[in-house]
């Protein structure tokens, strides 16, 4: 048998032999490359697997995938008018971060639309947080136009101009002053594709952070109206899909008649549930030794505590299944981890809130109490502030408090003066500590 160091190196190098990826580097890399033959390493791997952690390393394992076909079909039907519940104004999907929204878009909804003959275009407004959202959308449309004009073209930046639907277009000018507008670009894309178009905008609420981003949203609405209402002949329908990890911010796109999508509504993204956990545990258990199996019910209880976030569940199961207690420790360990995580986060909220003055605290509390309808400067809200503080307040006092809360990173303000709590995890914490209505 080879050294304990090599044993540990093999155990760390799970990227090839287990469902839990771990990178190999440093001294472990030297062990593999310089010290021992693959025959010796293979013998050690067999020892590790026999050590009741993982199952046989020669089993024909495949990567885990989980399809949300029913959700994809339901949303595609509504987008394409094949359902009594239409999303002709646009599909606005809201859900917490890291719960599978982007994965659903790319692996389920977009392929379903493509199978129905729809050209899908995807852009993520958080792909470059420093860029103006309008520029990210414009760049996505440029790439699409370049590909339609020349399917073999790899990058829009290498193309100066293209001809689409009989019109010569300078790509660098798309979305810029004096160039092709974003609305007209989508119309040309629809004409050139000769099929329906679906534009998918991930983290769409980020568009509200700049004036140009808001203008871009109005441009998308203009394109939708033109393509769907027949204002331009022979143009296929345009479907718009927007997702947001912050519901209150996403609502900012349609809250009132000054917003681009007034009249639409936000739909809560269905969270992954027991079906996902059961499928994942079945796949995972195929990797693990028979004496180290995960219980599906305990895994689902953990999944709920971890906010229905797949990556957190994988992390918890990895630590537990390969830890000293094995899978048998899952129930107590995950419950303990979940509560410990919440306690740490809530302790941070306690510290942040404790550093605020009374006016700032009252503003935060009233913002949570009013929810998406928060209007800080109307008479009713000023009276609510006065009740919380026991004294009258002026608009300028509240304006200063809002500016200070924004500076501290506790609240968000759109380009049009809408406010929302930056971290929505603070809402249950405030309610748990006895938030006054």
XYZ file of C-alpha atoms in Angstrom:
437
model
C 0.000 0.000 0.000
C 1.291 3.476 -0.824
C 1.592 6.438 1.501
C -1.169 8.194 3.387
C -0.317 11.345 1.408
C -1.135 9.599 -1.846
C -4.282 8.185 -0.285
C -5.375 11.749 0.552
C -4.432 12.957 -2.920
C -6.582 10.297 -4.515
C -9.461 11.123 -2.216
C -9.184 14.789 -3.154
C -9.077 14.043 -6.880
C -12.788 13.266 -7.061
C -13.250 15.125 -10.322
C -12.723 11.862 -12.223
C -14.262 9.376 -9.851
C -17.148 10.954 -7.978
C -20.110 13.345 -8.248
C -18.365 15.942 -6.069
C -15.879 17.994 -8.143
C -12.648 18.971 -6.421
C -9.655 20.517 -8.214
C -6.195 18.967 -7.875
C -3.253 21.271 -7.278
C -0.092 21.885 -5.256
C 1.573 18.962 -3.503
C -1.158 16.593 -4.587
C -0.342 17.327 -8.212
C 3.311 16.500 -7.551
C 2.288 13.179 -6.021
C 0.347 12.266 -9.131
C 2.854 13.467 -11.706
C 6.171 12.561 -10.110
C 5.913 10.018 -7.331
C 3.665 7.117 -8.259
C 2.415 5.158 -11.224
C -1.220 5.063 -12.241
C -1.269 1.417 -11.155
C -0.419 2.430 -7.594
C -2.962 5.241 -7.697
C -5.649 2.887 -8.996
C -5.025 0.518 -6.095
C -5.426 3.414 -3.662
C -8.644 4.528 -5.358
C -10.011 0.993 -4.920
C -9.085 1.216 -1.240
C -10.945 4.492 -0.861
C -14.064 3.149 -2.521
C -13.908 0.031 -0.377
C -13.715 2.333 2.641
C -17.548 2.667 2.577
C -17.636 6.194 1.132
C -18.190 5.773 -2.594
C -19.421 2.922 -4.735
C -17.430 1.116 -7.388
C -15.282 3.480 -9.513
C -15.994 1.441 -12.643
C -19.762 1.979 -12.574
C -21.070 3.654 -15.778
C -22.078 6.954 -14.116
C -23.383 9.932 -16.074
C -23.721 13.597 -15.154
C -26.922 14.546 -13.337
C -29.598 16.319 -15.348
C -33.159 17.230 -14.434
C -35.671 18.344 -17.042
C -38.599 20.604 -16.166
C -40.576 19.686 -19.257
C -44.035 20.378 -17.835
C -43.115 23.912 -16.804
C -41.425 24.558 -20.153
C -44.464 23.353 -22.126
C -46.850 25.368 -19.974
C -44.909 28.611 -20.374
C -44.266 28.029 -24.090
C -47.983 27.439 -24.672
C -48.846 30.693 -22.913
C -46.191 32.635 -24.827
C -47.367 31.302 -28.185
C -51.080 31.774 -27.563
C -51.824 28.063 -27.213
C -53.213 28.506 -23.712
C -56.154 30.368 -22.162
C -53.567 32.088 -19.951
C -51.600 34.223 -22.372
C -48.357 36.119 -21.835
C -48.760 38.401 -24.828
C -47.447 41.353 -22.822
C -44.411 39.326 -21.804
C -43.533 36.611 -19.318
C -42.059 38.083 -16.127
C -40.608 35.334 -13.931
C -39.421 36.159 -10.415
C -37.556 33.846 -8.076
C -34.728 33.940 -5.514
C -31.143 33.712 -6.701
C -29.534 30.315 -7.227
C -32.852 28.459 -7.413
C -32.470 27.368 -11.057
C -34.077 30.178 -13.097
C -31.263 30.592 -15.618
C -30.813 26.838 -15.942
C -34.527 26.475 -16.649
C -34.375 29.149 -19.338
C -31.369 27.679 -21.151
C -32.027 23.964 -20.702
C -35.827 23.751 -20.759
C -37.794 26.778 -21.975
C -35.549 27.861 -24.833
C -35.159 24.328 -26.274
C -38.952 23.898 -26.074
C -39.471 27.123 -28.022
C -36.790 26.156 -30.525
C -38.514 22.811 -31.103
C -41.617 24.808 -32.053
C -39.740 26.781 -34.698
C -38.912 29.866 -32.618
C -35.632 31.762 -32.866
C -34.458 32.284 -29.277
C -32.125 35.102 -28.214
C -30.657 35.157 -24.690
C -28.969 37.966 -22.793
C -27.970 38.232 -19.139
C -27.913 41.776 -17.761
C -25.679 40.632 -14.910
C -23.071 39.215 -17.278
C -21.195 42.509 -16.938
C -22.423 44.526 -13.962
C -20.289 47.487 -15.025
C -21.825 47.763 -18.479
C -24.987 49.688 -19.256
C -27.861 47.198 -19.686
C -28.763 48.901 -22.980
C -25.302 48.082 -24.358
C -25.601 44.422 -23.310
C -28.911 44.093 -25.135
C -27.548 45.877 -28.206
C -24.486 43.613 -28.312
C -26.691 40.520 -28.129
C -28.782 41.767 -31.056
C -25.620 42.579 -33.052
C -24.363 39.026 -32.593
C -27.734 37.636 -33.654
C -27.810 39.818 -36.779
C -24.271 38.834 -37.724
C -25.122 35.153 -37.335
C -28.289 35.475 -39.413
C -26.384 37.261 -42.166
C -23.537 34.732 -42.081
C -24.095 31.575 -40.024
C -20.375 30.781 -40.181
C -19.392 34.122 -38.667
C -18.063 33.594 -35.124
C -17.985 37.136 -33.741
C -19.997 40.248 -34.465
C -16.957 42.396 -33.672
C -15.252 41.131 -36.822
C -18.156 42.233 -39.012
C -18.538 45.855 -40.037
C -21.898 45.707 -41.770
C -24.495 43.101 -42.691
C -27.465 42.973 -45.007
C -30.698 41.787 -43.436
C -34.103 41.755 -45.124
C -32.649 43.832 -47.933
C -31.283 46.525 -45.633
C -27.596 47.339 -45.098
C -26.879 47.645 -41.359
C -23.740 48.915 -39.641
C -23.559 46.700 -36.574
C -21.539 49.076 -34.422
C -24.340 51.649 -34.726
C -27.127 49.345 -33.505
C -28.688 50.862 -30.401
C -26.582 54.012 -30.701
C -27.726 57.557 -31.457
C -28.229 57.868 -35.205
C -28.016 54.117 -35.744
C -30.599 51.358 -35.985
C -32.805 51.390 -32.882
C -33.172 48.290 -30.731
C -36.812 48.055 -31.816
C -35.912 48.187 -35.506
C -33.086 45.705 -34.948
C -35.555 43.167 -33.562
C -37.894 43.791 -36.478
C -35.057 43.154 -38.967
C -34.078 40.007 -37.070
C -37.648 38.730 -37.307
C -37.801 39.483 -41.020
C -34.467 37.785 -41.730
C -35.237 34.730 -39.589
C -38.648 34.206 -41.126
C -39.924 32.707 -37.887
C -41.208 33.835 -34.480
C -38.613 35.368 -32.177
C -38.292 35.018 -28.407
C -35.994 37.456 -26.597
C -35.023 36.180 -23.149
C -33.607 38.790 -20.761
C -32.146 37.344 -17.569
C -31.980 39.602 -14.479
C -34.086 42.156 -16.343
C -34.579 44.356 -13.275
C -31.014 45.595 -13.773
C -32.291 47.633 -16.748
C -33.949 49.977 -14.261
C -30.557 51.052 -12.909
C -29.786 53.444 -15.795
C -31.825 55.827 -17.970
C -30.580 54.080 -21.119
C -31.567 50.733 -19.651
C -35.108 51.992 -19.107
C -35.159 53.369 -22.659
C -34.075 49.938 -23.900
C -37.074 48.360 -22.177
C -39.373 50.835 -23.930
C -37.682 49.899 -27.211
C -38.398 46.206 -26.601
C -42.028 47.054 -25.910
C -42.188 49.068 -29.147
C -40.795 46.114 -31.093
C -43.289 43.768 -29.441
C -46.202 46.033 -30.339
C -45.022 46.465 -33.924
C -44.377 42.774 -34.536
C -47.427 41.429 -32.730
C -50.019 43.972 -33.838
C -49.124 43.943 -37.514
C -47.803 47.483 -37.743
C -44.999 46.163 -39.955
C -45.974 43.672 -42.653
C -44.616 40.123 -42.795
C -43.000 40.296 -39.364
C -43.365 37.235 -37.102
C -44.485 37.521 -33.504
C -42.054 38.658 -30.822
C -42.203 36.969 -27.437
C -40.501 38.618 -24.454
C -39.308 36.693 -21.401
C -37.879 38.550 -18.408
C -36.535 37.015 -15.214
C -35.538 38.671 -11.966
C -34.044 37.492 -8.691
C -35.631 40.454 -6.893
C -39.419 40.511 -7.237
C -39.886 44.097 -6.067
C -37.340 45.339 -8.593
C -38.874 43.329 -11.435
C -42.264 44.810 -10.570
C -40.645 48.179 -11.304
C -40.946 47.413 -15.022
C -44.733 47.340 -14.848
C -45.822 49.073 -11.633
C -47.628 52.069 -13.191
C -48.434 53.716 -16.507
C -45.023 55.420 -16.596
C -43.324 52.032 -16.851
C -42.687 50.202 -20.149
C -44.762 47.100 -19.402
C -47.636 48.558 -17.405
C -50.526 46.107 -17.421
C -48.400 42.958 -17.347
C -47.965 40.879 -14.200
C -45.132 39.061 -12.448
C -45.283 35.272 -12.196
C -43.444 33.460 -9.429
C -40.998 30.936 -10.841
C -41.976 27.454 -9.620
C -39.326 26.263 -7.193
C -37.664 22.914 -7.640
C -39.424 20.442 -5.390
C -39.563 16.851 -4.249
C -39.310 15.500 -7.793
C -35.940 17.173 -8.255
C -34.614 15.974 -4.890
C -35.798 12.407 -5.472
C -34.119 12.303 -8.884
C -30.905 13.820 -7.540
C -30.741 11.455 -4.552
C -31.396 8.425 -6.782
C -28.538 9.521 -9.051
C -26.258 10.303 -6.108
C -26.894 7.028 -4.327
C -25.719 5.155 -7.421
C -22.293 6.643 -6.689
C -22.273 5.861 -2.990
C -21.585 2.634 -1.221
C -24.613 0.594 -0.118
C -23.812 1.409 3.507
C -23.677 5.149 2.799
C -27.008 5.922 1.133
C -28.836 9.263 1.301
C -32.461 9.243 2.486
C -34.706 11.141 0.058
C -37.094 12.494 2.716
C -34.234 13.836 4.842
C -32.645 15.363 1.734
C -35.909 17.115 0.866
C -36.233 18.531 4.379
C -32.707 19.856 3.994
C -33.546 21.278 0.559
C -36.444 23.257 2.029
C -34.276 24.613 4.833
C -31.646 25.639 2.283
C -34.124 27.706 0.281
C -34.653 25.213 -2.581
C -31.142 26.000 -3.858
C -29.560 23.041 -5.716
C -25.952 24.129 -5.159
C -26.434 24.409 -1.407
C -28.003 20.954 -1.272
C -25.104 19.485 -3.254
C -22.612 21.157 -0.907
C -24.397 19.857 2.178
C -24.693 16.311 0.858
C -21.068 16.284 -0.234
C -19.823 17.340 3.183
C -22.063 14.849 4.914
C -21.715 11.815 2.637
C -17.934 12.113 2.636
C -17.682 13.212 6.264
C -17.012 11.102 9.353
C -20.681 10.394 10.016
C -21.577 9.424 6.462
C -25.103 9.705 5.090
C -26.577 8.523 8.389
C -25.739 11.933 9.856
C -27.749 13.793 7.212
C -30.816 14.761 9.251
C -29.122 16.289 12.276
C -26.178 17.718 10.325
C -28.158 19.514 7.633
C -30.685 20.888 10.097
C -27.833 22.150 12.194
C -26.062 23.677 9.188
C -29.212 25.377 7.937
C -29.986 26.924 11.316
C -26.364 27.956 11.789
C -26.348 29.624 8.388
C -29.557 31.506 9.153
C -28.238 32.571 12.550
C -25.068 33.981 10.967
C -27.047 35.918 8.371
C -29.490 37.224 10.964
C -26.601 38.294 13.181
C -25.350 40.422 10.270
C -28.818 41.973 9.950
C -28.788 42.709 13.686
C -25.473 44.510 13.338
C -26.525 46.496 10.261
C -29.864 47.488 11.758
C -28.323 48.366 15.119
C -26.049 50.930 13.473
C -28.990 52.889 11.997
C -30.567 55.949 13.566
C -34.265 55.991 14.471
C -35.402 57.637 11.245
C -33.510 55.158 9.075
C -34.997 52.250 11.034
C -38.502 53.671 10.612
C -37.982 54.024 6.853
C -36.831 50.406 6.518
C -39.703 49.112 8.630
C -42.302 51.081 6.673
C -40.787 49.986 3.369
C -41.211 46.340 4.368
C -44.721 46.959 5.737
C -45.903 48.588 2.483
C -44.142 46.165 0.141
C -44.126 46.974 -3.571
C -46.510 49.904 -3.079
C -44.018 51.893 -0.980
C -44.327 55.634 -1.685
C -42.161 57.526 0.803
C -43.347 61.079 0.166
C -47.132 60.816 0.105
C -49.076 62.131 3.102
C -50.189 58.691 4.305
C -46.598 57.411 4.423
C -45.287 60.544 6.132
C -47.982 60.032 8.763
C -46.884 56.405 9.125
C -43.298 57.558 9.713
C -44.582 59.993 12.352
C -46.422 57.183 14.171
C -43.273 55.042 14.243
C -41.091 57.914 15.463
C -43.585 59.655 17.734
C -42.994 62.968 15.996
C -43.650 64.684 12.679
C -41.120 64.353 9.872
C -40.488 66.359 6.732
C -39.921 65.132 3.212
C -36.335 66.347 3.340
C -35.697 64.269 6.483
C -37.001 61.136 4.756
C -35.041 61.957 1.597
C -31.841 62.137 3.648
C -32.625 58.831 5.365
C -33.249 57.141 2.019
C -29.971 58.476 0.611
C -28.080 57.213 3.668
C -29.720 53.768 3.451
C -28.824 53.574 -0.226
C -25.236 54.543 0.576
C -25.093 51.730 3.149
C -26.288 49.252 0.494
C -29.507 48.442 2.357
C -31.965 49.778 -0.222
C -32.093 50.114 -4.006
C -33.385 53.020 -6.062
C -34.402 52.794 -9.703
C -33.676 55.459 -12.265
C -37.233 56.701 -11.743
C -37.215 57.012 -7.973
C -38.700 53.654 -6.963
C -37.302 52.087 -3.799
C -36.926 48.493 -2.647
C -35.060 46.571 0.030
C -31.749 45.402 -1.457
C -31.609 42.105 0.464
C -35.046 40.527 0.653
C -33.758 38.093 3.264
C -34.106 40.988 5.675
C -37.910 40.822 5.412
C -38.433 37.608 7.444
C -35.805 38.821 9.924
C -37.662 42.105 10.495
C -40.962 40.265 10.856
C -39.421 37.752 13.264
C -38.207 40.572 15.498
C -41.736 41.978 15.741
C -42.106 44.440 12.876
C -44.987 46.787 13.584
C -47.624 46.992 10.798
